[in-house]
Amino acid sequence: MRQVPATLLQAAPGHRHDAREVPHTPAQWHSPDGLLRTGRVSAAAGAEAGSRVEVWINQAGDVVVPPMEQAEIAHRVELAQGLAAAGFAAGLGVIGWLTRQSLGRRRQAA
């Protein structure tokens, strides 16, 4: 994947001061093999026709979702670590409970 500039073929609907992005705005960009590609991209609301936006493309030249940023990767790693620790703690709790139940049965049987 790589980032390339795309030129908007139509103005994106909305007002310039609006912070949202407008999907499906017609644009053109060059694929890795140099061919001019046309498709729909996300652009800032109110962006004018002829303005440029950065898009991520794959080897075929198709627009793709941008890669995850470092902060998002770090957040997902922290979440996975927390879930693993919680799962481990719950597993230990279940083992302790089962052990107690087993010992209680042995005491009653004796």
Short mmCIF file of N, CA and C in Angstrom, two decimals:
data_model
loop_
_atom_site.label_atom_id
_atom_site.label_comp_id
_atom_site.label_asym_id
_atom_site.label_seq_id
_atom_site.Cartn_x
_atom_site.Cartn_y
_atom_site.Cartn_z
N MET A 1 0.84 -1.18 0.00
CA MET A 1 0.00 0.00 0.00
C MET A 1 0.89 1.25 0.00
N ARG A 2 0.37 2.25 -0.64
CA ARG A 2 1.07 3.53 -0.62
C ARG A 2 0.07 4.67 -0.77
N GLN A 3 0.52 5.86 -0.38
CA GLN A 3 -0.35 7.03 -0.43
C GLN A 3 -0.02 7.85 -1.67
N VAL A 4 -1.07 8.28 -2.38
CA VAL A 4 -0.90 9.09 -3.59
C VAL A 4 -1.91 10.24 -3.58
N PRO A 5 -1.62 11.32 -4.31
CA PRO A 5 -2.60 12.41 -4.39
C PRO A 5 -3.70 12.07 -5.40
N ALA A 6 -4.92 12.45 -5.07
CA ALA A 6 -6.06 12.29 -5.98
C ALA A 6 -6.67 13.67 -6.19
N THR A 7 -7.07 13.94 -7.42
CA THR A 7 -7.69 15.22 -7.76
C THR A 7 -9.20 15.06 -7.82
N LEU A 8 -9.91 15.89 -7.08
CA LEU A 8 -11.37 15.80 -7.06
C LEU A 8 -11.95 16.27 -8.38
N LEU A 9 -12.87 15.51 -8.92
CA LEU A 9 -13.53 15.86 -10.18
C LEU A 9 -14.79 16.69 -9.94
N GLN A 10 -15.33 16.61 -8.73
CA GLN A 10 -16.51 17.40 -8.35
C GLN A 10 -16.27 17.93 -6.94
N ALA A 11 -16.95 19.00 -6.62
CA ALA A 11 -16.87 19.55 -5.26
C ALA A 11 -17.55 18.58 -4.30
N ALA A 12 -16.98 18.46 -3.12
CA ALA A 12 -17.60 17.64 -2.07
C ALA A 12 -18.73 18.44 -1.44
N PRO A 13 -19.89 17.84 -1.24
CA PRO A 13 -21.00 18.59 -0.65
C PRO A 13 -20.67 19.03 0.78
N GLY A 14 -21.32 20.07 1.23
CA GLY A 14 -21.15 20.54 2.60
C GLY A 14 -20.44 21.88 2.64
N HIS A 15 -20.18 22.36 3.84
CA HIS A 15 -19.51 23.64 4.05
C HIS A 15 -18.05 23.41 4.41
N ARG A 16 -17.18 24.32 4.00
CA ARG A 16 -15.74 24.21 4.25
C ARG A 16 -15.41 24.09 5.73
N HIS A 17 -16.18 24.74 6.59
CA HIS A 17 -15.86 24.75 8.01
C HIS A 17 -16.41 23.53 8.73
N ASP A 18 -17.08 22.67 8.00
CA ASP A 18 -17.60 21.43 8.56
C ASP A 18 -16.44 20.46 8.72
N ALA A 19 -16.30 19.82 9.87
CA ALA A 19 -15.15 18.97 10.15
C ALA A 19 -15.30 17.56 9.59
N ARG A 20 -16.44 17.23 9.04
CA ARG A 20 -16.64 15.85 8.58
C ARG A 20 -16.05 15.61 7.19
N GLU A 21 -15.93 14.32 6.85
CA GLU A 21 -15.48 13.94 5.52
C GLU A 21 -16.67 13.40 4.74
N VAL A 22 -16.64 13.63 3.45
CA VAL A 22 -17.72 13.18 2.58
C VAL A 22 -17.22 12.01 1.74
N PRO A 23 -17.80 10.82 1.94
CA PRO A 23 -17.37 9.68 1.11
C PRO A 23 -17.97 9.77 -0.29
N HIS A 24 -17.44 9.01 -1.18
CA HIS A 24 -17.97 8.86 -2.54
C HIS A 24 -17.85 10.12 -3.39
N THR A 25 -16.79 10.89 -3.20
CA THR A 25 -16.55 12.06 -4.03
C THR A 25 -15.73 11.62 -5.24
N PRO A 26 -16.18 11.86 -6.47
CA PRO A 26 -15.43 11.43 -7.66
C PRO A 26 -14.04 12.08 -7.73
N ALA A 27 -13.04 11.27 -8.07
CA ALA A 27 -11.66 11.76 -8.14
C ALA A 27 -10.86 10.92 -9.11
N GLN A 28 -9.66 11.43 -9.46
CA GLN A 28 -8.71 10.71 -10.32
C GLN A 28 -7.36 10.65 -9.63
N TRP A 29 -6.61 9.56 -9.86
CA TRP A 29 -5.27 9.39 -9.32
C TRP A 29 -4.51 8.45 -10.25
N HIS A 30 -3.21 8.38 -10.09
CA HIS A 30 -2.38 7.49 -10.91
C HIS A 30 -2.07 6.22 -10.14
N SER A 31 -2.28 5.08 -10.78
CA SER A 31 -1.97 3.79 -10.16
C SER A 31 -0.47 3.54 -10.24
N PRO A 32 0.05 2.53 -9.54
CA PRO A 32 1.49 2.26 -9.57
C PRO A 32 2.05 2.02 -10.97
N ASP A 33 1.22 1.50 -11.89
CA ASP A 33 1.71 1.27 -13.25
C ASP A 33 1.58 2.51 -14.13
N GLY A 34 1.18 3.66 -13.54
CA GLY A 34 1.13 4.92 -14.27
C GLY A 34 -0.20 5.24 -14.93
N LEU A 35 -1.14 4.31 -14.89
CA LEU A 35 -2.45 4.55 -15.51
C LEU A 35 -3.27 5.51 -14.66
N LEU A 36 -4.06 6.34 -15.33
CA LEU A 36 -4.94 7.27 -14.64
C LEU A 36 -6.19 6.52 -14.24
N ARG A 37 -6.49 6.48 -12.95
CA ARG A 37 -7.65 5.77 -12.43
C ARG A 37 -8.69 6.77 -11.98
N THR A 38 -9.95 6.39 -12.07
CA THR A 38 -11.06 7.23 -11.63
C THR A 38 -11.90 6.41 -10.66
N GLY A 39 -12.33 7.05 -9.59
CA GLY A 39 -13.17 6.37 -8.62
C GLY A 39 -13.68 7.35 -7.59
N ARG A 40 -14.17 6.82 -6.51
CA ARG A 40 -14.74 7.66 -5.45
C ARG A 40 -13.86 7.58 -4.22
N VAL A 41 -13.65 8.75 -3.61
CA VAL A 41 -12.79 8.86 -2.44
C VAL A 41 -13.49 9.68 -1.36
N SER A 42 -12.93 9.70 -0.16
CA SER A 42 -13.44 10.57 0.90
C SER A 42 -12.71 11.90 0.81
N ALA A 43 -13.46 12.98 0.93
CA ALA A 43 -12.89 14.33 0.89
C ALA A 43 -13.52 15.18 1.98
N ALA A 44 -12.81 16.21 2.40
CA ALA A 44 -13.35 17.12 3.41
C ALA A 44 -14.60 17.80 2.86
N ALA A 45 -15.59 17.98 3.71
CA ALA A 45 -16.81 18.65 3.30
C ALA A 45 -16.46 20.03 2.73
N GLY A 46 -17.05 20.36 1.58
CA GLY A 46 -16.83 21.66 0.96
C GLY A 46 -15.57 21.75 0.12
N ALA A 47 -14.81 20.65 -0.01
CA ALA A 47 -13.60 20.69 -0.85
C ALA A 47 -14.01 20.98 -2.30
N GLU A 48 -13.26 21.82 -2.95
CA GLU A 48 -13.60 22.24 -4.31
C GLU A 48 -13.11 21.25 -5.35
N ALA A 49 -13.80 21.23 -6.49
CA ALA A 49 -13.35 20.42 -7.62
C ALA A 49 -11.96 20.90 -8.02
N GLY A 50 -11.07 19.97 -8.32
CA GLY A 50 -9.71 20.31 -8.69
C GLY A 50 -8.75 20.30 -7.52
N SER A 51 -9.28 20.28 -6.29
CA SER A 51 -8.38 20.22 -5.14
C SER A 51 -7.87 18.79 -4.96
N ARG A 52 -6.80 18.66 -4.20
CA ARG A 52 -6.17 17.34 -4.03
C ARG A 52 -6.39 16.80 -2.63
N VAL A 53 -6.57 15.49 -2.57
CA VAL A 53 -6.66 14.77 -1.31
C VAL A 53 -5.70 13.59 -1.40
N GLU A 54 -5.20 13.15 -0.26
CA GLU A 54 -4.32 11.98 -0.23
C GLU A 54 -5.17 10.73 -0.03
N VAL A 55 -4.92 9.70 -0.84
CA VAL A 55 -5.62 8.42 -0.71
C VAL A 55 -4.60 7.29 -0.64
N TRP A 56 -4.99 6.21 -0.04
CA TRP A 56 -4.15 5.01 0.00
C TRP A 56 -4.62 4.07 -1.09
N ILE A 57 -3.68 3.51 -1.84
CA ILE A 57 -4.02 2.57 -2.92
C ILE A 57 -3.21 1.29 -2.73
N ASN A 58 -3.71 0.20 -3.34
CA ASN A 58 -2.99 -1.06 -3.33
C ASN A 58 -2.20 -1.22 -4.62
N GLN A 59 -1.60 -2.37 -4.83
CA GLN A 59 -0.78 -2.60 -6.02
C GLN A 59 -1.57 -2.48 -7.32
N ALA A 60 -2.86 -2.79 -7.27
CA ALA A 60 -3.71 -2.70 -8.46
C ALA A 60 -4.16 -1.27 -8.73
N GLY A 61 -3.93 -0.36 -7.78
CA GLY A 61 -4.34 1.03 -7.95
C GLY A 61 -5.70 1.34 -7.37
N ASP A 62 -6.31 0.37 -6.67
CA ASP A 62 -7.62 0.59 -6.05
C ASP A 62 -7.46 1.31 -4.72
N VAL A 63 -8.40 2.19 -4.41
CA VAL A 63 -8.39 2.90 -3.13
C VAL A 63 -8.72 1.89 -2.02
N VAL A 64 -7.93 1.93 -0.95
CA VAL A 64 -8.12 1.01 0.17
C VAL A 64 -8.18 1.80 1.48
N VAL A 65 -8.56 1.12 2.54
CA VAL A 65 -8.62 1.74 3.87
C VAL A 65 -7.19 2.03 4.32
N PRO A 66 -6.93 3.19 4.92
CA PRO A 66 -5.58 3.50 5.38
C PRO A 66 -5.10 2.52 6.43
N PRO A 67 -3.79 2.30 6.53
CA PRO A 67 -3.28 1.40 7.56
C PRO A 67 -3.51 1.99 8.95
N MET A 68 -3.50 1.12 9.96
CA MET A 68 -3.70 1.58 11.33
C MET A 68 -2.53 2.45 11.76
N GLU A 69 -2.82 3.46 12.57
CA GLU A 69 -1.78 4.32 13.11
C GLU A 69 -1.21 3.68 14.37
N GLN A 70 -0.01 4.11 14.77
CA GLN A 70 0.68 3.55 15.93
C GLN A 70 -0.19 3.60 17.19
N ALA A 71 -0.90 4.69 17.40
CA ALA A 71 -1.73 4.82 18.59
C ALA A 71 -2.83 3.76 18.61
N GLU A 72 -3.43 3.48 17.46
CA GLU A 72 -4.48 2.47 17.40
C GLU A 72 -3.91 1.07 17.63
N ILE A 73 -2.74 0.80 17.09
CA ILE A 73 -2.08 -0.49 17.31
C ILE A 73 -1.77 -0.66 18.79
N ALA A 74 -1.21 0.38 19.41
CA ALA A 74 -0.88 0.31 20.84
C ALA A 74 -2.14 0.08 21.67
N HIS A 75 -3.23 0.75 21.32
CA HIS A 75 -4.49 0.58 22.05
C HIS A 75 -4.98 -0.87 21.95
N ARG A 76 -4.91 -1.44 20.77
CA ARG A 76 -5.37 -2.82 20.58
C ARG A 76 -4.50 -3.81 21.34
N VAL A 77 -3.18 -3.56 21.37
CA VAL A 77 -2.28 -4.43 22.13
C VAL A 77 -2.62 -4.36 23.62
N GLU A 78 -2.83 -3.16 24.14
CA GLU A 78 -3.19 -3.00 25.55
C GLU A 78 -4.51 -3.70 25.86
N LEU A 79 -5.47 -3.58 24.97
CA LEU A 79 -6.75 -4.24 25.16
C LEU A 79 -6.58 -5.76 25.18
N ALA A 80 -5.79 -6.30 24.26
CA ALA A 80 -5.54 -7.74 24.22
C ALA A 80 -4.84 -8.21 25.49
N GLN A 81 -3.87 -7.44 25.98
CA GLN A 81 -3.18 -7.80 27.21
C GLN A 81 -4.14 -7.80 28.40
N GLY A 82 -5.00 -6.81 28.47
CA GLY A 82 -5.97 -6.74 29.56
C GLY A 82 -6.94 -7.90 29.53
N LEU A 83 -7.42 -8.24 28.33
CA LEU A 83 -8.35 -9.37 28.21
C LEU A 83 -7.66 -10.68 28.55
N ALA A 84 -6.40 -10.83 28.16
CA ALA A 84 -5.66 -12.05 28.50
C ALA A 84 -5.48 -12.17 30.01
N ALA A 85 -5.14 -11.08 30.67
CA ALA A 85 -4.97 -11.10 32.12
C ALA A 85 -6.29 -11.43 32.81
N ALA A 86 -7.39 -10.83 32.35
CA ALA A 86 -8.70 -11.10 32.94
C ALA A 86 -9.09 -12.57 32.73
N GLY A 87 -8.82 -13.09 31.55
CA GLY A 87 -9.12 -14.50 31.28
C GLY A 87 -8.30 -15.44 32.16
N PHE A 88 -7.03 -15.11 32.36
CA PHE A 88 -6.16 -15.90 33.22
C PHE A 88 -6.66 -15.88 34.65
N ALA A 89 -7.03 -14.70 35.13
CA ALA A 89 -7.55 -14.57 36.50
C ALA A 89 -8.86 -15.35 36.67
N ALA A 90 -9.73 -15.27 35.70
CA ALA A 90 -10.99 -16.02 35.76
C ALA A 90 -10.71 -17.52 35.76
N GLY A 91 -9.77 -17.96 34.95
CA GLY A 91 -9.39 -19.38 34.92
C GLY A 91 -8.86 -19.85 36.26
N LEU A 92 -8.01 -19.04 36.88
CA LEU A 92 -7.50 -19.39 38.21
C LEU A 92 -8.62 -19.46 39.23
N GLY A 93 -9.57 -18.54 39.13
CA GLY A 93 -10.72 -18.57 40.04
C GLY A 93 -11.53 -19.84 39.89
N VAL A 94 -11.77 -20.25 38.66
CA VAL A 94 -12.53 -21.49 38.40
C VAL A 94 -11.77 -22.69 38.93
N ILE A 95 -10.46 -22.74 38.71
CA ILE A 95 -9.65 -23.86 39.21
C ILE A 95 -9.71 -23.91 40.74
N GLY A 96 -9.60 -22.75 41.38
CA GLY A 96 -9.69 -22.70 42.84
C GLY A 96 -11.03 -23.18 43.34
N TRP A 97 -12.11 -22.73 42.69
CA TRP A 97 -13.45 -23.14 43.09
C TRP A 97 -13.63 -24.66 42.93
N LEU A 98 -13.18 -25.20 41.79
CA LEU A 98 -13.29 -26.65 41.56
C LEU A 98 -12.49 -27.43 42.58
N THR A 99 -11.30 -26.94 42.92
CA THR A 99 -10.47 -27.61 43.92
C THR A 99 -11.17 -27.61 45.27
N ARG A 100 -11.76 -26.50 45.65
CA ARG A 100 -12.49 -26.42 46.92
C ARG A 100 -13.67 -27.37 46.95
N GLN A 101 -14.39 -27.44 45.84
CA GLN A 101 -15.54 -28.36 45.76
C GLN A 101 -15.08 -29.81 45.92
N SER A 102 -13.98 -30.15 45.26
CA SER A 102 -13.46 -31.51 45.33
C SER A 102 -13.02 -31.87 46.75
N LEU A 103 -12.31 -30.94 47.40
CA LEU A 103 -11.86 -31.18 48.78
C LEU A 103 -13.05 -31.30 49.73
N GLY A 104 -14.08 -30.49 49.52
CA GLY A 104 -15.29 -30.56 50.35
C GLY A 104 -15.97 -31.91 50.23
N ARG A 105 -16.03 -32.45 49.03
CA ARG A 105 -16.65 -33.77 48.81
C ARG A 105 -15.85 -34.86 49.50
N ARG A 106 -14.52 -34.74 49.45
CA ARG A 106 -13.66 -35.75 50.09
C ARG A 106 -13.84 -35.70 51.61
N ARG A 107 -13.97 -34.52 52.14
CA ARG A 107 -14.16 -34.41 53.60
C ARG A 107 -15.48 -35.03 54.03
N GLN A 108 -16.52 -34.81 53.22
CA GLN A 108 -17.83 -35.36 53.56
C GLN A 108 -17.84 -36.87 53.43
N ALA A 109 -17.09 -37.40 52.48
CA ALA A 109 -17.04 -38.84 52.26
C ALA A 109 -16.24 -39.54 53.37
N ALA A 110 -15.33 -38.84 54.03
CA ALA A 110 -14.47 -39.49 55.03
C ALA A 110 -15.13 -39.64 56.37
#
